[in-house]
Structures are given as C-alpha cells and as structure tokens.
PDB file of C-alpha atoms in Angstrom:
ATOM      1  CA  MET A1181     -17.623 -22.535  48.549  1.00 50.00           C
ATOM      2  CA  ALA A1182     -20.450 -20.673  46.811  1.00 50.00           C
ATOM      3  CA  THR A1183     -22.842 -22.724  44.666  1.00 49.00           C
ATOM      4  CA  LEU A1184     -24.891 -21.905  41.598  1.00 49.00           C
ATOM      5  CA  SER A1185     -28.647 -22.420  41.629  1.00 48.00           C
ATOM      6  CA  PRO A1186     -29.979 -24.606  38.815  1.00 47.00           C
ATOM      7  CA  THR A1187     -31.513 -23.072  35.758  1.00 46.00           C
ATOM      8  CA  SER A1188     -32.573 -24.169  32.286  1.00 44.00           C
ATOM      9  CA  PHE A1189     -31.876 -23.102  28.734  1.00 43.00           C
ATOM     10  CA  THR A1190     -34.036 -23.663  25.684  1.00 43.00           C
ATOM     11  CA  LYS A1191     -31.752 -22.623  22.789  1.00 43.00           C
ATOM     12  CA  ASN A1192     -28.457 -23.493  21.196  1.00 46.00           C
ATOM     13  CA  PHE A1193     -25.335 -21.358  21.784  1.00 44.00           C
ATOM     14  CA  ASN A1194     -22.643 -21.643  19.161  1.00 47.00           C
ATOM     15  CA  SER A1195     -20.267 -18.872  20.114  1.00 46.00           C
ATOM     16  CA  SER A1196     -18.761 -17.219  23.154  1.00 48.00           C
ATOM     17  CA  VAL A1197     -21.195 -14.907  24.938  1.00 46.00           C
ATOM     18  CA  ASP A1198     -20.454 -12.507  27.797  1.00 49.00           C
ATOM     19  CA  PHE A1199     -23.237 -11.759  30.263  1.00 43.00           C
ATOM     20  CA  PRO A1200     -23.725 -11.096  33.978  1.00 47.00           C
ATOM     21  CA  ILE A1201     -25.534 -13.772  35.980  1.00 43.00           C
ATOM     22  CA  THR A1202     -28.085 -11.754  37.912  1.00 44.00           C
ATOM     23  CA  SER A1203     -29.994 -14.701  39.418  1.00 42.00           C
ATOM     24  CA  PHE A1204     -26.884 -16.221  40.966  1.00 40.00           C
ATOM     25  CA  GLN A1205     -24.780 -14.876  43.783  1.00 44.00           C
ATOM     26  CA  THR A1206     -21.338 -15.746  45.027  1.00 40.00           C
ATOM     27  CA  PHE A1207     -20.311 -15.150  48.581  1.00 39.00           C
ATOM     28  CA  ALA A1208     -16.912 -14.261  49.930  1.00 40.00           C
ATOM     29  CA  ILE A1209     -16.159 -13.888  53.614  1.00 37.00           C
ATOM     30  CA  PHE A1210     -14.217 -10.773  54.571  1.00 39.00           C
ATOM     31  CA  GLY A1211     -13.697 -10.840  58.323  1.00 43.00           C
ATOM     32  CA  PRO A1212     -16.894 -11.500  60.256  1.00 43.00           C
ATOM     33  CA  LYS A1213     -19.225 -10.301  57.496  1.00 43.00           C
ATOM     34  CA  LEU A1214     -20.632 -11.854  54.374  1.00 42.00           C
ATOM     35  CA  LYS A1215     -20.276  -9.770  51.238  1.00 43.00           C
ATOM     36  CA  THR A1216     -22.297 -10.361  48.070  1.00 43.00           C
ATOM     37  CA  GLU A1217     -20.457  -9.980  44.754  1.00 44.00           C
ATOM     38  CA  GLN A1218     -21.769 -10.057  41.184  1.00 47.00           C
ATOM     39  CA  THR A1219     -19.633 -12.204  38.907  1.00 45.00           C
ATOM     40  CA  HIS A1220     -19.355 -11.932  35.141  1.00 46.00           C
ATOM     41  CA  PHE A1221     -19.498 -15.201  33.258  1.00 43.00           C
ATOM     42  CA  ARG A1222     -18.636 -16.280  29.721  1.00 47.00           C
ATOM     43  CA  LEU A1223     -20.213 -19.166  27.840  1.00 42.00           C
ATOM     44  CA  SER A1224     -17.091 -20.316  26.065  1.00 45.00           C
ATOM     45  CA  THR A1225     -18.083 -23.445  24.103  1.00 45.00           C
ATOM     46  CA  SER A1226     -20.854 -24.586  21.801  1.00 46.00           C
ATOM     47  CA  PHE A1227     -23.533 -26.568  23.580  1.00 43.00           C
ATOM     48  CA  ASN A1228     -27.096 -27.735  23.411  1.00 48.00           C
ATOM     49  CA  VAL A1229     -28.821 -28.288  26.713  1.00 42.00           C
ATOM     50  CA  ARG A1230     -31.626 -30.399  25.187  1.00 45.00           C
ATOM     51  CA  THR A1231     -29.113 -32.939  23.838  1.00 45.00           C
ATOM     52  CA  GLY A1232     -27.195 -33.047  27.058  1.00 46.00           C
ATOM     53  CA  SER A1233     -24.116 -31.161  25.854  1.00 44.00           C
ATOM     54  CA  ARG A1234     -21.877 -29.888  28.587  1.00 48.00           C
ATOM     55  CA  LEU A1235     -22.346 -26.297  29.668  1.00 42.00           C
ATOM     56  CA  GLU A1236     -19.170 -24.419  30.661  1.00 44.00           C
ATOM     57  CA  LEU A1237     -19.239 -21.182  32.589  1.00 41.00           C
ATOM     58  CA  LYS A1238     -16.008 -19.262  33.100  1.00 44.00           C
ATOM     59  CA  ALA A1239     -15.754 -16.465  35.608  1.00 42.00           C
ATOM     60  CA  MET A1240     -14.295 -13.287  34.172  1.00 44.00           C
ATOM     61  CA  LYS A1241     -12.126 -11.024  36.281  1.00 46.00           C
ATOM     62  CA  GLU A1242     -13.176  -7.992  34.260  1.00 47.00           C
ATOM     63  CA  SER A1243     -16.393  -6.208  34.992  1.00 53.00           C
ATOM     64  CA  PRO A1244     -19.014  -6.021  32.194  1.00 54.00           C
ATOM     65  CA  GLY A1245     -18.169  -2.371  31.668  1.00 58.00           C
ATOM     66  CA  LEU A1246     -14.467  -3.123  31.216  1.00 53.00           C
ATOM     67  CA  THR A1247     -15.217  -5.992  28.850  1.00 55.00           C
ATOM     68  CA  GLN A1248     -17.407  -3.749  26.734  1.00 60.00           C
ATOM     69  CA  LYS A1249     -14.661  -1.111  26.678  1.00 60.00           C
ATOM     70  CA  LEU A1250     -12.052  -3.659  25.558  1.00 58.00           C
ATOM     71  CA  ASP A1251     -14.368  -4.935  22.834  1.00 66.00           C
ATOM     72  CA  LYS A1252     -14.879  -1.368  21.612  1.00 66.00           C
ATOM     73  CA  ASN A1253     -11.106  -0.828  21.484  1.00 67.00           C
ATOM     74  CA  ARG A1254     -10.694  -3.979  19.410  1.00 69.00           C
ATOM     75  CA  LEU A1255     -13.425  -2.824  17.074  1.00 61.00           C
ATOM     76  CA  ASP A1256     -11.770   0.594  16.714  1.00 61.00           C
ATOM     77  CA  ARG A1257      -8.479  -1.032  15.770  1.00 62.00           C
ATOM     78  CA  LEU A1258     -10.179  -3.255  13.217  1.00 55.00           C
ATOM     79  CA  THR A1259     -11.952  -0.240  11.747  1.00 56.00           C
ATOM     80  CA  GLU A1260      -8.661   1.656  11.483  1.00 55.00           C
ATOM     81  CA  SER A1261      -7.065  -1.278   9.663  1.00 55.00           C
ATOM     82  CA  GLU A1262     -10.003  -1.709   7.312  1.00 54.00           C
ATOM     83  CA  ASN A1263      -9.956   1.992   6.475  1.00 52.00           C
ATOM     84  CA  GLY A1264      -6.313   1.761   5.431  1.00 54.00           C
ATOM     85  CA  CYS A1265      -5.063   3.956   8.269  1.00 58.00           C
ATOM     86  CA  ASP A1266      -2.591   1.368   9.513  1.00 84.00           C
ATOM     87  CA  LEU A1267       0.794   2.239   8.000  1.00 89.00           C
ATOM     88  CA  PHE A1268       2.036  -1.260   8.654  1.00 92.00           C
ATOM     89  CA  GLN A1269      -0.439  -2.556   6.097  1.00 92.00           C
ATOM     90  CA  HIS A1270       1.553  -0.609   3.497  1.00 92.00           C
ATOM     91  CA  LEU A1271       4.792  -2.112   4.800  1.00 93.00           C
ATOM     92  CA  LYS A1272       3.229  -5.551   4.619  1.00 94.00           C
ATOM     93  CA  HIS A1273       2.335  -5.071   0.943  1.00 95.00           C
ATOM     94  CA  ARG A1274       5.835  -3.754   0.196  1.00 95.00           C
ATOM     95  CA  PHE A1275       7.381  -6.762   1.880  1.00 96.00           C
ATOM     96  CA  LEU A1276       5.183  -9.204  -0.015  1.00 97.00           C
ATOM     97  CA  ARG A1277       6.091  -7.488  -3.309  1.00 97.00           C
ATOM     98  CA  PHE A1278       9.767  -7.816  -2.382  1.00 96.00           C
ATOM     99  CA  LYS A1279       9.276 -11.482  -1.563  1.00 97.00           C
ATOM    100  CA  LYS A1280       7.510 -12.195  -4.847  1.00 97.00           C
ATOM    101  CA  HIS A1281       9.579 -10.097  -7.249  1.00 96.00           C
ATOM    102  CA  LYS A1282      13.017 -10.114  -5.588  1.00 96.00           C
ATOM    103  CA  PHE A1283      13.432 -12.964  -3.129  1.00 97.00           C
ATOM    104  CA  GLU A1284      11.589 -15.745  -4.939  1.00 97.00           C
ATOM    105  CA  GLU A1285      12.912 -14.743  -8.378  1.00 97.00           C
ATOM    106  CA  ASN A1286      16.507 -14.743  -7.046  1.00 96.00           C
ATOM    107  CA  LEU A1287      16.195 -17.599  -4.592  1.00 97.00           C
ATOM    108  CA  GLY A1288      19.668 -18.992  -5.261  1.00 97.00           C
ATOM    109  CA  HIS A1289      21.295 -15.646  -4.443  1.00 96.00           C
ATOM    110  CA  PHE A1290      19.420 -15.294  -1.167  1.00 97.00           C
ATOM    111  CA  GLN A1291      20.177 -18.901  -0.205  1.00 97.00           C
ATOM    112  CA  ASN A1292      23.879 -18.109  -0.631  1.00 97.00           C
ATOM    113  CA  LEU A1293      23.491 -14.987   1.524  1.00 97.00           C
ATOM    114  CA  ALA A1294      21.882 -17.138   4.216  1.00 97.00           C
ATOM    115  CA  GLU A1295      25.203 -18.966   4.514  1.00 97.00           C
ATOM    116  CA  GLY A1296      27.327 -15.820   4.862  1.00 97.00           C
ATOM    117  CA  GLN A1297      28.202 -12.381   3.501  1.00 97.00           C
ATOM    118  CA  ALA A1298      31.222 -10.998   1.659  1.00 97.00           C
ATOM    119  CA  PRO A1299      30.458  -7.344   0.794  1.00 98.00           C
ATOM    120  CA  LYS A1300      33.037  -5.285  -1.057  1.00 98.00           C
ATOM    121  CA  PHE A1301      31.865  -2.011   0.491  1.00 98.00           C
ATOM    122  CA  MET A1302      31.310  -0.568   3.909  1.00 98.00           C
ATOM    123  CA  ILE A1303      29.125   2.535   3.778  1.00 98.00           C
ATOM    124  CA  ILE A1304      28.995   5.187   6.494  1.00 98.00           C
ATOM    125  CA  ALA A1305      26.057   7.490   5.814  1.00 98.00           C
ATOM    126  CA  CYS A1306      23.749   9.869   7.615  1.00 98.00           C
ATOM    127  CA  ALA A1307      20.584   8.687   9.340  1.00 97.00           C
ATOM    128  CA  ASP A1308      18.650  11.406   7.476  1.00 97.00           C
ATOM    129  CA  SER A1309      15.499   9.887   5.941  1.00 97.00           C
ATOM    130  CA  ARG A1310      16.247  11.604   2.625  1.00 96.00           C
ATOM    131  CA  VAL A1311      19.558   9.787   2.239  1.00 96.00           C
ATOM    132  CA  CYS A1312      19.306   6.078   1.456  1.00 96.00           C
ATOM    133  CA  PRO A1313      22.510   4.595  -0.038  1.00 97.00           C
ATOM    134  CA  SER A1314      20.745   1.488  -1.330  1.00 97.00           C
ATOM    135  CA  VAL A1315      18.338   3.664  -3.301  1.00 97.00           C
ATOM    136  CA  ILE A1316      20.706   6.319  -4.650  1.00 97.00           C
ATOM    137  CA  LEU A1317      23.614   3.931  -5.411  1.00 98.00           C
ATOM    138  CA  GLY A1318      21.602   0.800  -6.142  1.00 97.00           C
ATOM    139  CA  PHE A1319      23.173  -1.519  -3.589  1.00 97.00           C
ATOM    140  CA  GLN A1320      21.570  -4.942  -3.483  1.00 96.00           C
ATOM    141  CA  PRO A1321      21.443  -7.284  -0.473  1.00 97.00           C
ATOM    142  CA  GLY A1322      24.930  -8.592   0.248  1.00 97.00           C
ATOM    143  CA  GLU A1323      26.825  -5.821  -1.572  1.00 98.00           C
ATOM    144  CA  ALA A1324      27.384  -3.282   1.209  1.00 98.00           C
ATOM    145  CA  PHE A1325      27.746  -3.369   4.977  1.00 98.00           C
ATOM    146  CA  MET A1326      26.165  -0.161   6.254  1.00 98.00           C
ATOM    147  CA  VAL A1327      26.175   1.996   9.342  1.00 97.00           C
ATOM    148  CA  ARG A1328      24.177   5.210   9.581  1.00 98.00           C
ATOM    149  CA  ASN A1329      24.475   7.861  12.247  1.00 97.00           C
ATOM    150  CA  VAL A1330      23.785  11.558  12.714  1.00 97.00           C
ATOM    151  CA  ALA A1331      25.924  13.548  10.227  1.00 98.00           C
ATOM    152  CA  ASN A1332      27.790  10.441   8.950  1.00 98.00           C
ATOM    153  CA  LEU A1333      30.672  11.007  11.377  1.00 98.00           C
ATOM    154  CA  VAL A1334      33.556   8.667  12.188  1.00 97.00           C
ATOM    155  CA  PRO A1335      34.929   9.133  15.725  1.00 96.00           C
ATOM    156  CA  PRO A1336      38.705   8.790  16.238  1.00 95.00           C
ATOM    157  CA  PHE A1337      40.162   5.564  17.597  1.00 95.00           C
ATOM    158  CA  GLU A1338      40.908   7.086  20.993  1.00 92.00           C
ATOM    159  CA  GLY A1339      37.345   8.331  21.322  1.00 83.00           C
ATOM    160  CA  GLY A1340      36.164   5.082  22.884  1.00 83.00           C
ATOM    161  CA  PRO A1341      33.552   2.551  21.820  1.00 86.00           C
ATOM    162  CA  SER A1342      30.533   3.472  19.738  1.00 92.00           C
ATOM    163  CA  GLU A1343      28.261   1.638  17.336  1.00 94.00           C
ATOM    164  CA  THR A1344      30.233   3.157  14.436  1.00 96.00           C
ATOM    165  CA  ASN A1345      33.672   1.868  15.361  1.00 95.00           C
ATOM    166  CA  ALA A1346      32.173  -1.470  16.404  1.00 97.00           C
ATOM    167  CA  ALA A1347      30.809  -1.745  12.864  1.00 98.00           C
ATOM    168  CA  LEU A1348      34.194  -0.699  11.479  1.00 98.00           C
ATOM    169  CA  GLU A1349      35.949  -3.443  13.422  1.00 97.00           C
ATOM    170  CA  PHE A1350      33.561  -6.098  12.163  1.00 98.00           C
ATOM    171  CA  ALA A1351      33.540  -4.903   8.545  1.00 98.00           C
ATOM    172  CA  VAL A1352      37.324  -4.507   8.230  1.00 98.00           C
ATOM    173  CA  ASN A1353      38.612  -7.377  10.366  1.00 98.00           C
ATOM    174  CA  SER A1354      35.900 -10.001   9.896  1.00 98.00           C
ATOM    175  CA  LEU A1355      34.209  -9.261   6.573  1.00 98.00           C
ATOM    176  CA  LYS A1356      37.426  -7.990   4.931  1.00 98.00           C
ATOM    177  CA  VAL A1357      35.721  -5.195   3.008  1.00 98.00           C
ATOM    178  CA  GLU A1358      37.900  -3.581   0.365  1.00 98.00           C
ATOM    179  CA  ASN A1359      36.353  -0.114   0.337  1.00 98.00           C
ATOM    180  CA  ILE A1360      35.007   2.272   2.974  1.00 98.00           C
ATOM    181  CA  LEU A1361      32.818   5.050   1.579  1.00 98.00           C
ATOM    182  CA  VAL A1362      31.772   7.947   3.829  1.00 98.00           C
ATOM    183  CA  ILE A1363      28.809   9.808   2.328  1.00 98.00           C
ATOM    184  CA  GLY A1364      27.896  13.372   3.299  1.00 98.00           C
ATOM    185  CA  HIS A1365      24.832  15.151   1.993  1.00 98.00           C
ATOM    186  CA  SER A1366      23.153  18.503   1.453  1.00 98.00           C
ATOM    187  CA  ARG A1367      21.139  20.297   4.142  1.00 98.00           C
ATOM    188  CA  CYS A1368      22.403  18.045   6.907  1.00 98.00           C
ATOM    189  CA  GLY A1369      20.769  18.875  10.243  1.00 97.00           C
ATOM    190  CA  GLY A1370      23.638  17.329  12.187  1.00 97.00           C
ATOM    191  CA  ILE A1371      26.211  19.539  10.486  1.00 98.00           C
ATOM    192  CA  ARG A1372      23.989  22.559  11.041  1.00 97.00           C
ATOM    193  CA  ALA A1373      23.900  21.715  14.759  1.00 95.00           C
ATOM    194  CA  LEU A1374      27.696  21.373  14.725  1.00 95.00           C
ATOM    195  CA  MET A1375      28.149  24.762  13.047  1.00 96.00           C
ATOM    196  CA  SER A1376      25.712  26.376  15.501  1.00 93.00           C
ATOM    197  CA  MET A1377      27.505  25.155  18.610  1.00 89.00           C
ATOM    198  CA  GLN A1378      29.215  27.535  20.948  1.00 80.00           C
ATOM    199  CA  ASP A1379      32.455  26.644  22.709  1.00 69.00           C
ATOM    200  CA  GLU A1380      30.577  25.147  25.649  1.00 63.00           C
ATOM    201  CA  VAL A1381      28.983  21.819  24.813  1.00 59.00           C
ATOM    202  CA  ASP A1382      25.614  21.073  26.398  1.00 64.00           C
ATOM    203  CA  SER A1383      26.327  17.729  28.055  1.00 69.00           C
ATOM    204  CA  SER A1384      22.603  17.041  28.399  1.00 81.00           C
ATOM    205  CA  SER A1385      22.149  16.926  24.613  1.00 86.00           C
ATOM    206  CA  PHE A1386      22.971  13.616  22.956  1.00 91.00           C
ATOM    207  CA  ILE A1387      23.140  15.342  19.568  1.00 91.00           C
ATOM    208  CA  ARG A1388      25.658  17.949  20.682  1.00 90.00           C
ATOM    209  CA  SER A1389      27.727  15.341  22.511  1.00 90.00           C
ATOM    210  CA  TRP A1390      27.897  13.324  19.286  1.00 94.00           C
ATOM    211  CA  VAL A1391      28.459  15.977  16.621  1.00 95.00           C
ATOM    212  CA  ILE A1392      31.380  17.410  18.601  1.00 93.00           C
ATOM    213  CA  VAL A1393      33.278  14.565  16.871  1.00 94.00           C
ATOM    214  CA  GLY A1394      33.336  16.883  13.842  1.00 95.00           C
ATOM    215  CA  LYS A1395      34.616  19.937  15.723  1.00 94.00           C
ATOM    216  CA  ASN A1396      37.855  20.193  13.715  1.00 94.00           C
ATOM    217  CA  ALA A1397      35.842  20.217  10.477  1.00 96.00           C
ATOM    218  CA  SER A1398      33.761  23.059  11.892  1.00 96.00           C
ATOM    219  CA  LEU A1399      36.848  25.046  12.897  1.00 94.00           C
ATOM    220  CA  ASN A1400      38.452  24.538   9.485  1.00 94.00           C
ATOM    221  CA  THR A1401      35.244  25.674   7.793  1.00 96.00           C
ATOM    222  CA  LYS A1402      34.920  28.826   9.883  1.00 94.00           C
ATOM    223  CA  SER A1403      38.523  29.671   9.087  1.00 93.00           C
ATOM    224  CA  ALA A1404      38.341  29.002   5.348  1.00 93.00           C
ATOM    225  CA  ALA A1405      34.785  30.193   4.630  1.00 94.00           C
ATOM    226  CA  SER A1406      34.273  33.024   7.112  1.00 92.00           C
ATOM    227  CA  HIS A1407      33.304  35.338   4.244  1.00 94.00           C
ATOM    228  CA  LEU A1408      30.341  33.143   3.297  1.00 95.00           C
ATOM    229  CA  GLY A1409      26.843  33.138   4.730  1.00 96.00           C
ATOM    230  CA  PHE A1410      25.850  30.550   7.311  1.00 96.00           C
ATOM    231  CA  ASP A1411      24.061  28.258   4.835  1.00 96.00           C
ATOM    232  CA  GLN A1412      27.103  28.208   2.549  1.00 97.00           C
ATOM    233  CA  GLN A1413      29.365  27.560   5.518  1.00 97.00           C
ATOM    234  CA  CYS A1414      27.232  24.562   6.416  1.00 97.00           C
ATOM    235  CA  LYS A1415      27.510  23.214   2.868  1.00 97.00           C
ATOM    236  CA  HIS A1416      31.277  23.659   3.019  1.00 97.00           C
ATOM    237  CA  CYS A1417      31.381  21.802   6.338  1.00 98.00           C
ATOM    238  CA  GLU A1418      29.265  18.939   4.971  1.00 98.00           C
ATOM    239  CA  LYS A1419      32.175  18.084   2.661  1.00 97.00           C
ATOM    240  CA  GLU A1420      34.886  19.065   5.121  1.00 97.00           C
ATOM    241  CA  SER A1421      33.473  16.677   7.716  1.00 97.00           C
ATOM    242  CA  VAL A1422      33.747  13.791   5.242  1.00 98.00           C
ATOM    243  CA  ASP A1423      37.477  14.484   4.811  1.00 96.00           C
ATOM    244  CA  HIS A1424      37.803  14.783   8.580  1.00 96.00           C
ATOM    245  CA  SER A1425      36.154  11.357   8.969  1.00 97.00           C
ATOM    246  CA  LEU A1426      38.572   9.859   6.416  1.00 96.00           C
ATOM    247  CA  LEU A1427      41.474  11.117   8.550  1.00 95.00           C
ATOM    248  CA  ASN A1428      39.829   9.679  11.655  1.00 96.00           C
ATOM    249  CA  LEU A1429      39.627   6.294   9.936  1.00 97.00           C
ATOM    250  CA  LEU A1430      43.407   6.255   9.742  1.00 95.00           C
ATOM    251  CA  THR A1431      43.685   6.580  13.531  1.00 95.00           C
ATOM    252  CA  TYR A1432      42.569   2.926  13.737  1.00 97.00           C
ATOM    253  CA  PRO A1433      45.820   0.920  13.494  1.00 96.00           C
ATOM    254  CA  TRP A1434      44.253  -2.038  11.699  1.00 96.00           C
ATOM    255  CA  ILE A1435      42.683   0.292   9.123  1.00 97.00           C
ATOM    256  CA  GLU A1436      45.889   2.214   8.407  1.00 95.00           C
ATOM    257  CA  GLN A1437      47.829  -1.034   8.057  1.00 96.00           C
ATOM    258  CA  LYS A1438      45.439  -2.325   5.415  1.00 97.00           C
ATOM    259  CA  VAL A1439      45.400   1.035   3.594  1.00 96.00           C
ATOM    260  CA  ALA A1440      49.221   1.083   3.570  1.00 94.00           C
ATOM    261  CA  LYS A1441      49.289  -2.442   2.113  1.00 95.00           C
ATOM    262  CA  GLY A1442      46.756  -1.550  -0.568  1.00 95.00           C
ATOM    263  CA  GLU A1443      44.186  -3.980   0.848  1.00 97.00           C
ATOM    264  CA  LEU A1444      41.702  -1.255   1.750  1.00 98.00           C
ATOM    265  CA  SER A1445      40.719   2.029   0.056  1.00 97.00           C
ATOM    266  CA  LEU A1446      39.020   4.987   1.727  1.00 98.00           C
ATOM    267  CA  HIS A1447      36.561   7.110  -0.241  1.00 98.00           C
ATOM    268  CA  GLY A1448      34.488  10.209   0.318  1.00 98.00           C
ATOM    269  CA  GLY A1449      31.153  11.042  -1.279  1.00 98.00           C
ATOM    270  CA  TYR A1450      28.690  13.914  -1.271  1.00 98.00           C
ATOM    271  CA  TYR A1451      25.057  13.563  -2.285  1.00 98.00           C
ATOM    272  CA  ASP A1452      23.136  16.740  -3.093  1.00 98.00           C
ATOM    273  CA  PHE A1453      19.459  15.788  -3.067  1.00 97.00           C
ATOM    274  CA  VAL A1454      18.382  19.272  -4.169  1.00 96.00           C
ATOM    275  CA  ASP A1455      19.663  18.812  -7.728  1.00 96.00           C
ATOM    276  CA  CYS A1456      20.421  15.055  -7.486  1.00 97.00           C
ATOM    277  CA  THR A1457      24.178  15.074  -8.021  1.00 98.00           C
ATOM    278  CA  PHE A1458      26.882  12.918  -6.472  1.00 98.00           C
ATOM    279  CA  GLU A1459      30.547  13.746  -5.967  1.00 98.00           C
ATOM    280  CA  LYS A1460      33.050  10.983  -5.229  1.00 98.00           C
ATOM    281  CA  TRP A1461      36.742  11.064  -4.333  1.00 97.00           C
ATOM    282  CA  THR A1462      39.420   8.665  -2.994  1.00 96.00           C
ATOM    283  CA  LEU A1463      41.951   9.297  -0.261  1.00 95.00           C
ATOM    284  CA  ASP A1464      45.496   9.460  -1.672  1.00 93.00           C
ATOM    285  CA  TYR A1465      47.476   7.792   1.075  1.00 91.00           C
ATOM    286  CA  LYS A1466      50.756   9.598   1.767  1.00 76.00           C
ATOM    287  CA  GLY A1467      51.983   7.825   4.866  1.00 54.00           C
ATOM    288  CA  SER A1468      53.254  10.040   7.651  1.00 53.00           C
ATOM    289  CA  ASN A1469      52.668  13.238   5.632  1.00 64.00           C
ATOM    290  CA  LEU A1470      48.962  12.643   5.418  1.00 69.00           C
ATOM    291  CA  GLY A1471      46.933  15.454   6.910  1.00 57.00           C
ATOM    292  CA  LYS A1472      49.932  17.737   7.446  1.00 57.00           C
ATOM    293  CA  ASN A1473      48.870  19.987   4.590  1.00 56.00           C
ATOM    294  CA  SER A1474      45.851  22.284   4.657  1.00 56.00           C
ATOM    295  CA  ARG A1475      43.895  20.043   2.294  1.00 74.00           C
ATOM    296  CA  LEU A1476      43.446  16.287   2.272  1.00 85.00           C
ATOM    297  CA  PRO A1477      45.281  14.669  -0.668  1.00 90.00           C
ATOM    298  CA  VAL A1478      42.708  12.966  -2.890  1.00 91.00           C
ATOM    299  CA  LYS A1479      42.600  11.250  -6.259  1.00 93.00           C
ATOM    300  CA  ASN A1480      39.985   9.959  -8.668  1.00 93.00           C
ATOM    301  CA  ARG A1481      37.544  12.767  -8.010  1.00 95.00           C
ATOM    302  CA  PHE A1482      34.394  12.397 -10.092  1.00 97.00           C
ATOM    303  CA  TYR A1483      31.197  14.413 -10.340  1.00 96.00           C
ATOM    304  CA  TRP A1484      28.095  12.466 -11.333  1.00 97.00           C
ATOM    305  CA  CYS A1485      25.145  14.474 -12.609  1.00 95.00           C
TER     306      CYS A1485
END
C-alpha cells in the first residue's frame, strides 16, 4: 500500500479545504509497471497540529478541476436564488402565507379533513391554466373533488379505463358526491383541435387520440352551425361538448341508477374568461327518452354576469 511522507503544519484549520498534495505520491500497479497518480485530498475536520489534534485526510475521487466546476455550479445556483430568479421561492412564500392565514386560522377544519373527506361536488374541468374552478367558484379544501383533463371531456363507459372514469368511480361510489359539474370554457385549445380534425385520426398524437371522445359534439356542431365562422363553431362546440359529456356520464350504470333515484344530479357549466361570465344548467333526466331529441333536456339554466 502507498504511504504518505511526513510533513508539518503551523496553522489552525477550522473548515474543510480542498487541495492537491503535490509532495506526496500514491502508487498503483497496473500489470508489470508502476504508475504514479496525483490524488486530491480534503481536510475535513477542525484541527490544530501544535496541540496534537488529529489530522484527517480524505481522498477525493474528483479531480481538482471537477471539484472547482461543481463549486462554481453551486455558487451559480445560490446566486440565482438570491437574485429572486427561482420561481419556487415564490411558491414557498405563497405556501407559507396559506399556512399562516388559512391553515393555522382554521386548524379545526383542516384537522377534520385529515380524518376524511365528504365533498358535495365533483368537478370535471379543463386543464387550461386560465380555468381554475377553486378560484372562479370559490371552492375551499374539502368542498369539491376535482379532475381536470384536456377539453373537460368525459369518455363513455365502454371506452375503457382512464384517469377520468377512475375519478368518477371513486367520487360517486366511495365519496357519495351529490353533484357532478362539467365545466367548459371559452377559447379551449382542446376543442379547437377537435374541430380541426379530419376523418383520419393521427394515432401518434395523444391529444388527437383523446379529444376524439368529443367527436359526436363536433359532428353536431358542424351540422347545426355550418353557417358560422370557425371561431364561432368552436364556441358552439365548447358548450355542445359539455352536453355530450353529460350524456356520456349516463352510460355508467352506477351513475344512471343514482340519477334515476334522485341521489345524484348532473350539471353543465360554461366559463367565458373573456368577459368573465358563467352559465350553469342541470340535466333534466327523462329516462329512456334522454338524448333521443336533437337537444339535451335541461332545467335550472342560469347566467351569472
């Protein structure tokens, strides 16, 4: 094994220091030859040689150049954080404000939520960053079970598993929600993609493979609003797709049973963030005749502005 030649120190070290040992050499045998290697050491503990404190040297696998580069990267990250460029610093401050002004001031409520949830609503909304149900409708923690997807679509029961119908199963059968509200919105990119699709679906596109769920809404729109421009057709389809999703909800046997018994109500909503208005309506359940007419039977339609 290689040995270190003795040396002496005449000062105190109180912090970790990285330096190459140029007066020492380590030797490793590779085949028949001896090869000299320079090793990088770190003084990792406080010590005082004059008082007999123990000196610890730790070999570093990194070369001095790599160590310097890593240190520079750490310094760059610290500088970014100190300059306020780290977005997570803003999230941290938001969280701490929530903790101080919401959580701690309503501690009893949040302790109850820690034991379980019993929301009255399930919300199905779009993943669009401009549409936040908790903000626009004022839902507080524990009031609404939410799922958000592209274009706020509900696939039919026979369409197979997805995160949306998994959430439906949990909300309806386990949480016993009393209301399902599907919220569409203005200038929806998912609906625009749906309305732009040709007959052939690009199987390589996840978006196209998903929004095809709303194909019937698109066909109904093109039939009823063919005289309108494309932007107006899209707006028509944004509402039509909500009605189409309400019909798809009834393809789930356990949802239709609860609706028929009056234990569950299905609602549609439309949020226009251009002029900040909200339209709400409720499905008027008609049993076997539901969906046979050209328009979905609704009741309690309100326009909030």
